[in-house]
CSV table of C-alpha atoms in Angstrom, one decimal:
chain,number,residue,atom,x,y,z
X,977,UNK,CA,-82.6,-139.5,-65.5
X,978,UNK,CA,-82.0,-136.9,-63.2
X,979,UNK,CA,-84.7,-136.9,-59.9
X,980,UNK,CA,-86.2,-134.0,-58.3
X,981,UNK,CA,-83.6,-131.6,-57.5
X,982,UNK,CA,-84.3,-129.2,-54.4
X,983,UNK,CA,-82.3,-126.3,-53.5
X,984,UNK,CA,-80.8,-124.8,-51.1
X,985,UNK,CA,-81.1,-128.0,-49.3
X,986,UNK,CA,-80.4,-126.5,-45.7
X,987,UNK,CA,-81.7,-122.5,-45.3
X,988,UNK,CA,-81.3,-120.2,-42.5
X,989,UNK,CA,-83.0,-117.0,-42.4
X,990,UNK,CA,-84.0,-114.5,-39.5
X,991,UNK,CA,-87.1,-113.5,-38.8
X,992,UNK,CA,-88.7,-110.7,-40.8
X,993,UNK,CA,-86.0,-112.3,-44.1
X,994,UNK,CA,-87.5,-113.7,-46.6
X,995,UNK,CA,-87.3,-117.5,-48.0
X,996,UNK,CA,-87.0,-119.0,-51.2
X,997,UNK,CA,-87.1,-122.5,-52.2
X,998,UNK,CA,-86.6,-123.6,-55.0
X,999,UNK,CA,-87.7,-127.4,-56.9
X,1000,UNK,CA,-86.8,-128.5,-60.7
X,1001,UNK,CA,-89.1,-131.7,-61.6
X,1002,UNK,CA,-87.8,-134.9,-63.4
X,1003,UNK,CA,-87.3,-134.7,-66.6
X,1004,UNK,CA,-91.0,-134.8,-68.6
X,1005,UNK,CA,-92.8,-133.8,-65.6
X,1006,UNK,CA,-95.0,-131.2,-65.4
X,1007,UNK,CA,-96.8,-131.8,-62.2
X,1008,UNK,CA,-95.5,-130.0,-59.1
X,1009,UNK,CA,-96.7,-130.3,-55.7
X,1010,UNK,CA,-95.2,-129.1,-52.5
X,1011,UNK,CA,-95.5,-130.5,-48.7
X,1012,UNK,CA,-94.5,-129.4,-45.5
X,1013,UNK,CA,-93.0,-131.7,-42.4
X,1014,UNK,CA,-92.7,-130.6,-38.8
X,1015,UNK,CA,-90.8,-132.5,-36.9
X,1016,UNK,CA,-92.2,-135.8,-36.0
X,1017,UNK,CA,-95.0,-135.5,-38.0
X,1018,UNK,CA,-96.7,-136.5,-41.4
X,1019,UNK,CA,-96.4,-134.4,-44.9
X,1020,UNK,CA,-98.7,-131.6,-45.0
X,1021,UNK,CA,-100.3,-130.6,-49.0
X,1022,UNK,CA,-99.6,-127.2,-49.4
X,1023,UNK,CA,-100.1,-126.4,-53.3
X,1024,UNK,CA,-100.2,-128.2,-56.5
X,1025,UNK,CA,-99.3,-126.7,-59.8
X,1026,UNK,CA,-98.9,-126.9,-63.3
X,1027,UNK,CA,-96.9,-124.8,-65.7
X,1028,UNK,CA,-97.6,-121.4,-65.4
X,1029,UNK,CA,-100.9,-122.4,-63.5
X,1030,UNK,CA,-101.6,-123.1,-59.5
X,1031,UNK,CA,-104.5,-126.2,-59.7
X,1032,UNK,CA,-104.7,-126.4,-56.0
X,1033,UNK,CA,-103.5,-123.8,-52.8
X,1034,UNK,CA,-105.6,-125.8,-50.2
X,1035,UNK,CA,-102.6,-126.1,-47.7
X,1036,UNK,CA,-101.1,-122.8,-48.5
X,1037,UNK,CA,-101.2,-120.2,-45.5
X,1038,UNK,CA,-103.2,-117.5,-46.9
X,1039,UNK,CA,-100.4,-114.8,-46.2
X,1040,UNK,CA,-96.6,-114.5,-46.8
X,1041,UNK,CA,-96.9,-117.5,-48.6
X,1042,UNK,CA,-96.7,-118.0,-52.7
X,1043,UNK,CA,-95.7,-120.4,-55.4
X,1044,UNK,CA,-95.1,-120.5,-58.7
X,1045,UNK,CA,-93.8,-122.8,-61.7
X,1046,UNK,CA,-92.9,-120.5,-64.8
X,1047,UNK,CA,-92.9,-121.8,-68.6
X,1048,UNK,CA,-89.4,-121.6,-67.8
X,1049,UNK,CA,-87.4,-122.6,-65.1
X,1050,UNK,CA,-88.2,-124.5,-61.6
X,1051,UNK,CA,-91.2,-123.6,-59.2
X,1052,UNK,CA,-90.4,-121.4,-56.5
X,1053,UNK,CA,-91.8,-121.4,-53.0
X,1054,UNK,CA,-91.6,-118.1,-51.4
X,1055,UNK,CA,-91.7,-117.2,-47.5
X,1056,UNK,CA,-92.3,-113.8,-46.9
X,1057,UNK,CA,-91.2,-112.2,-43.6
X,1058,UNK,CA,-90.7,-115.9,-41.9
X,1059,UNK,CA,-91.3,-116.6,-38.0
X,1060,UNK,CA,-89.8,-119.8,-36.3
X,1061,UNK,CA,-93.0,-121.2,-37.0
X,1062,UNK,CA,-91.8,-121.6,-40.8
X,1063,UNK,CA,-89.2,-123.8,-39.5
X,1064,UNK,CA,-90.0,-126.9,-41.1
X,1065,UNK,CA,-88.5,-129.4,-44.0
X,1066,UNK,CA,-90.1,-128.6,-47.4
X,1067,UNK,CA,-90.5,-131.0,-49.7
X,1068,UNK,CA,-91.4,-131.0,-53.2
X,1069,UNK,CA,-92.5,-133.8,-55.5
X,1070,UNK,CA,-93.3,-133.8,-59.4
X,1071,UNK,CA,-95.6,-136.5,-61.6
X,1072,UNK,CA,-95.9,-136.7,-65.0
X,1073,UNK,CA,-98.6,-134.5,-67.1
X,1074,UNK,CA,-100.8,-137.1,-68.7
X,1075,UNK,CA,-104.3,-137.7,-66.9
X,1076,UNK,CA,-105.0,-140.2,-64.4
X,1077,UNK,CA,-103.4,-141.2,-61.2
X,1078,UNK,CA,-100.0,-141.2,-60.9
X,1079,UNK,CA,-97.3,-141.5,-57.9
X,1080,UNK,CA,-95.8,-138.6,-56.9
X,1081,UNK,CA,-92.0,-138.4,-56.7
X,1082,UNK,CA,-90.0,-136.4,-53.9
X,1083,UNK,CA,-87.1,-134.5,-53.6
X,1084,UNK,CA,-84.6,-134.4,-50.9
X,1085,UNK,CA,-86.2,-131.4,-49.1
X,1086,UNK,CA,-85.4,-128.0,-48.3
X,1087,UNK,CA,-84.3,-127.4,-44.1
X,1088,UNK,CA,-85.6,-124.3,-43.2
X,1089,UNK,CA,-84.6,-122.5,-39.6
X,1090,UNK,CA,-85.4,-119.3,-38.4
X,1091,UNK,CA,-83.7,-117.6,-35.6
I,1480,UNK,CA,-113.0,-133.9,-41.9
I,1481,UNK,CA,-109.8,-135.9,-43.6
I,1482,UNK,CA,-107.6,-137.8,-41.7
I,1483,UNK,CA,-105.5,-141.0,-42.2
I,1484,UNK,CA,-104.1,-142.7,-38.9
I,1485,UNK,CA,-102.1,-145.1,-38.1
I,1486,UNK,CA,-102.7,-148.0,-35.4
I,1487,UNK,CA,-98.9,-148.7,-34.6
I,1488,UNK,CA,-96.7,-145.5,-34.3
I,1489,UNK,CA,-93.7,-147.9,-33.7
I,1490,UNK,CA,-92.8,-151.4,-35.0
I,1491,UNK,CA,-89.1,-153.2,-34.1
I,1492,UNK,CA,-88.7,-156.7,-36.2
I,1493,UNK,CA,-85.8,-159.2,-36.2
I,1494,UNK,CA,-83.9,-159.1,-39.2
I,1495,UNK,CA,-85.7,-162.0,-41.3
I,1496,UNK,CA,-88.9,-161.5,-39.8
I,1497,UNK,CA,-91.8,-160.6,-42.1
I,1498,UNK,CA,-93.4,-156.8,-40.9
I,1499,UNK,CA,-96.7,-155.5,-41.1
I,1500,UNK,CA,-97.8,-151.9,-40.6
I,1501,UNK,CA,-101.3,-150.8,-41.0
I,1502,UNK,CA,-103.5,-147.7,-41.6
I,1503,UNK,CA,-106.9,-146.6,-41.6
I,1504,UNK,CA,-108.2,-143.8,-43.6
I,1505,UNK,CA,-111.4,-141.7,-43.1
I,1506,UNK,CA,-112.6,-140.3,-46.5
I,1507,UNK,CA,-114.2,-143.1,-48.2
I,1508,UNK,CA,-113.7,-140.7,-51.3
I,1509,UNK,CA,-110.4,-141.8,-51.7
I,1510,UNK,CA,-109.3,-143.9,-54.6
I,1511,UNK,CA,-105.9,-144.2,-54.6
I,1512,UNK,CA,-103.4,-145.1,-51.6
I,1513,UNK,CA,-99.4,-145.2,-51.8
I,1514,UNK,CA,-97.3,-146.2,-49.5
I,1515,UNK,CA,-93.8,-144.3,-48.7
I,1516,UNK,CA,-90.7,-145.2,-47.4
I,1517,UNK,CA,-89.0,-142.0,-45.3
I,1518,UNK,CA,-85.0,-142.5,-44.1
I,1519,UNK,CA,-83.7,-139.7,-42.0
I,1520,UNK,CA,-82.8,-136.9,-44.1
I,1521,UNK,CA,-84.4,-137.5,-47.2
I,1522,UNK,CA,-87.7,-137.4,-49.1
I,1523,UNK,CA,-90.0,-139.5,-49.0
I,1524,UNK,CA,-89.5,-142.5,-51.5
I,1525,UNK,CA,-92.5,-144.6,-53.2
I,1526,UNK,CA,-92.8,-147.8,-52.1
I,1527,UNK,CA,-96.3,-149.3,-54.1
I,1528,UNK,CA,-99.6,-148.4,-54.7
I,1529,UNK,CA,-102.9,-149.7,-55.4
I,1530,UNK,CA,-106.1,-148.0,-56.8
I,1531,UNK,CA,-109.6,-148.5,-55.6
I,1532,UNK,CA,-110.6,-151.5,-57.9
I,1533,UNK,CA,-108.3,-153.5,-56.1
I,1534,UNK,CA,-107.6,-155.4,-53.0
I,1535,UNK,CA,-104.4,-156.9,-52.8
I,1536,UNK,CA,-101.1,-155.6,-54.5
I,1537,UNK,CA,-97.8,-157.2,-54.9
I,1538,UNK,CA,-94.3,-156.1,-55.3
I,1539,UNK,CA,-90.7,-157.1,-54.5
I,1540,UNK,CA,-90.9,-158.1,-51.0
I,1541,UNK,CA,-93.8,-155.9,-50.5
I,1542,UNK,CA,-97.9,-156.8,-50.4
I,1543,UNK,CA,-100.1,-153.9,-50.1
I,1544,UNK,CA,-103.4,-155.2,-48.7
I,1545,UNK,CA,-106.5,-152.8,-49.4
I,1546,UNK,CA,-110.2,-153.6,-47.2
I,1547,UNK,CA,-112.3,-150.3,-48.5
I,1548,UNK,CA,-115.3,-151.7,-46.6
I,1549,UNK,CA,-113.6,-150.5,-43.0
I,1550,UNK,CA,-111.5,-148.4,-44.6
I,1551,UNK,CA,-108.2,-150.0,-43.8
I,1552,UNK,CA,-104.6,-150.4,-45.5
I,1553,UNK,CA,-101.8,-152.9,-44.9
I,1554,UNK,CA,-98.0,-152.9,-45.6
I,1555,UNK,CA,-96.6,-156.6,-45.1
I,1556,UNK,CA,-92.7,-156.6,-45.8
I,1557,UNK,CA,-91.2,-160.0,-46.2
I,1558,UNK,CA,-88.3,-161.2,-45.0
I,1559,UNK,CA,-87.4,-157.5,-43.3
I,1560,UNK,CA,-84.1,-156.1,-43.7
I,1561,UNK,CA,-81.8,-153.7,-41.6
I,1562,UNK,CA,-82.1,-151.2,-45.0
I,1563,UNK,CA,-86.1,-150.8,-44.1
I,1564,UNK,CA,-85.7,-149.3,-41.1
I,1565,UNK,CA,-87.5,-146.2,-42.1
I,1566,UNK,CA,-90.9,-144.3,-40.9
I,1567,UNK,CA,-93.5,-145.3,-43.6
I,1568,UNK,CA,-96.5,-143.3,-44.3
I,1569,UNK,CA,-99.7,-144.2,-46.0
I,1570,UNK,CA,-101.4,-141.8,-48.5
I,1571,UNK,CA,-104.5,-141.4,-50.0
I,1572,UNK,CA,-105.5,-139.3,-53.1
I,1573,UNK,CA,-109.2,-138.5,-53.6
I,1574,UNK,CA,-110.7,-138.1,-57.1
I,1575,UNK,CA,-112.3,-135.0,-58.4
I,1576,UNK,CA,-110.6,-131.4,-57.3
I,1577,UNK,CA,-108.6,-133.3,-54.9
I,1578,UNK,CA,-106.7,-134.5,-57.1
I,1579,UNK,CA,-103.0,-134.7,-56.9
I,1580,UNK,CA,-103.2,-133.7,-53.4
I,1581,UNK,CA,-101.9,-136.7,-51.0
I,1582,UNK,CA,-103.0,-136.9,-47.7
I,1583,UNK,CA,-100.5,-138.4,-45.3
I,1584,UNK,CA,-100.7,-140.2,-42.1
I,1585,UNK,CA,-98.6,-139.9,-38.4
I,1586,UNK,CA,-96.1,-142.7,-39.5
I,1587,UNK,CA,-94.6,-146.1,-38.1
I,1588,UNK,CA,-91.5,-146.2,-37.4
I,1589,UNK,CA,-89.6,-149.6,-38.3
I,1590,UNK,CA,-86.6,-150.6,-36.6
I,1591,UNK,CA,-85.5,-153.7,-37.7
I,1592,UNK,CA,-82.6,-155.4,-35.4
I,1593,UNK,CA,-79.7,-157.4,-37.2
């Protein structure tokens, strides 16, 4: 059984270029959620989502940032016009659907520099 | 507002010895806690949890101690290895429309010498 897969795992855009990460649960999960680390420093929530559905953007910046997770297909975390203040790892994790509390299983993470 | 803290930013341990990091949380809402292992380079990997109807948690190696009257969390580690050195987070989850968003703490850093 096949973990959370994250890709590209190392990204490096310009500023102004836009960024796209992307994150395909484990298998049976349909719980997505997506953190941010700066260096040295905790995970930061950024949005939780269910097929087709965001349950939670809390932690998102309110612009250049958005998220999806289609029917089809992995959830996408999109960085419009990035600053070096995007740098950052992104991580995503997925749980399964069922109710209740569950842990949260992580990917490897997505790099992301900006020159 | 939310915060989780921990006391120890740093922790180094003899191979053998047993480790303890702690962590205190703030939102007395929260009612479920997981600790994480982190290596360099990777994502962050589940070590165990506990839910708020308990106090004590055991796994391979690993106790999770929960005290929800000061609002405090313990990782003991027995017999620590080389292959823990990691930073380990707490995490809390609160109930309700906080669901499924975990809050994590700074971090300890374990370094465990051979």
């Amino acid at each position: 059984n096949a973990g959370v897969m994250q890709n590209p795992r190392h990204l490096v855009r310009r500023r102004g270029q836009e960024a796209r990460l992307r994150c395909s649960p484990m298998k049976g999960h349909s719980h997505v959620y997506w953190y941010r680390q700066l260096p040295e420093e905790g995970l930061k929530f950024m949005v939780y989502l269910q097929k087709e559905n965001i349950i939670d953007e809390s932690g998102m910046p309110k612009e250049r940032f958005s998220a999806e997770f289609p029917k089809e297909g992995p959830s996408i975390l999109r960085i419009q016009q990035v600053v070096r203040g995007d740098s950052a790892a992104y991580f995503c994790a997925s749980s399964p659907a069922t109710g209740g509390l569950f842990e949260q299983y992580f990917g490897p993470g997505t790099r992301l520099t900006v020159t | 507002g939310e915060s989780v803290g921990l006391h120890l930013p740093t922790l180094s341990v003899q191979e053998g010895d047993n480790s303890i990091i702690n962590c205190a949380y703030s939102n007395s809402a929260s009612d479920y806690f997981i600790w994480y292992k982190q290596e360099s380079g990777k994502g962050p990997q589940f070590i165990i949890d506990i839910r708020s109807n308990m106090d004590k948690r055991q796994g391979q190696r690993v106790t999770v101690l929960l005290n929800k009257t000061v609002k405090h969390l313990s990782l003991q580690i027995a017999a620590t290895q080389p292959g823990d050195s990691a930073v380990y987070f707490c995490t809390t989850v609160a109930g309700g429309t906080s669901y499924g968003k975990l809050t994590f703490g700074q971090g300890t850093i374990l370094t465990v010498h051979p």
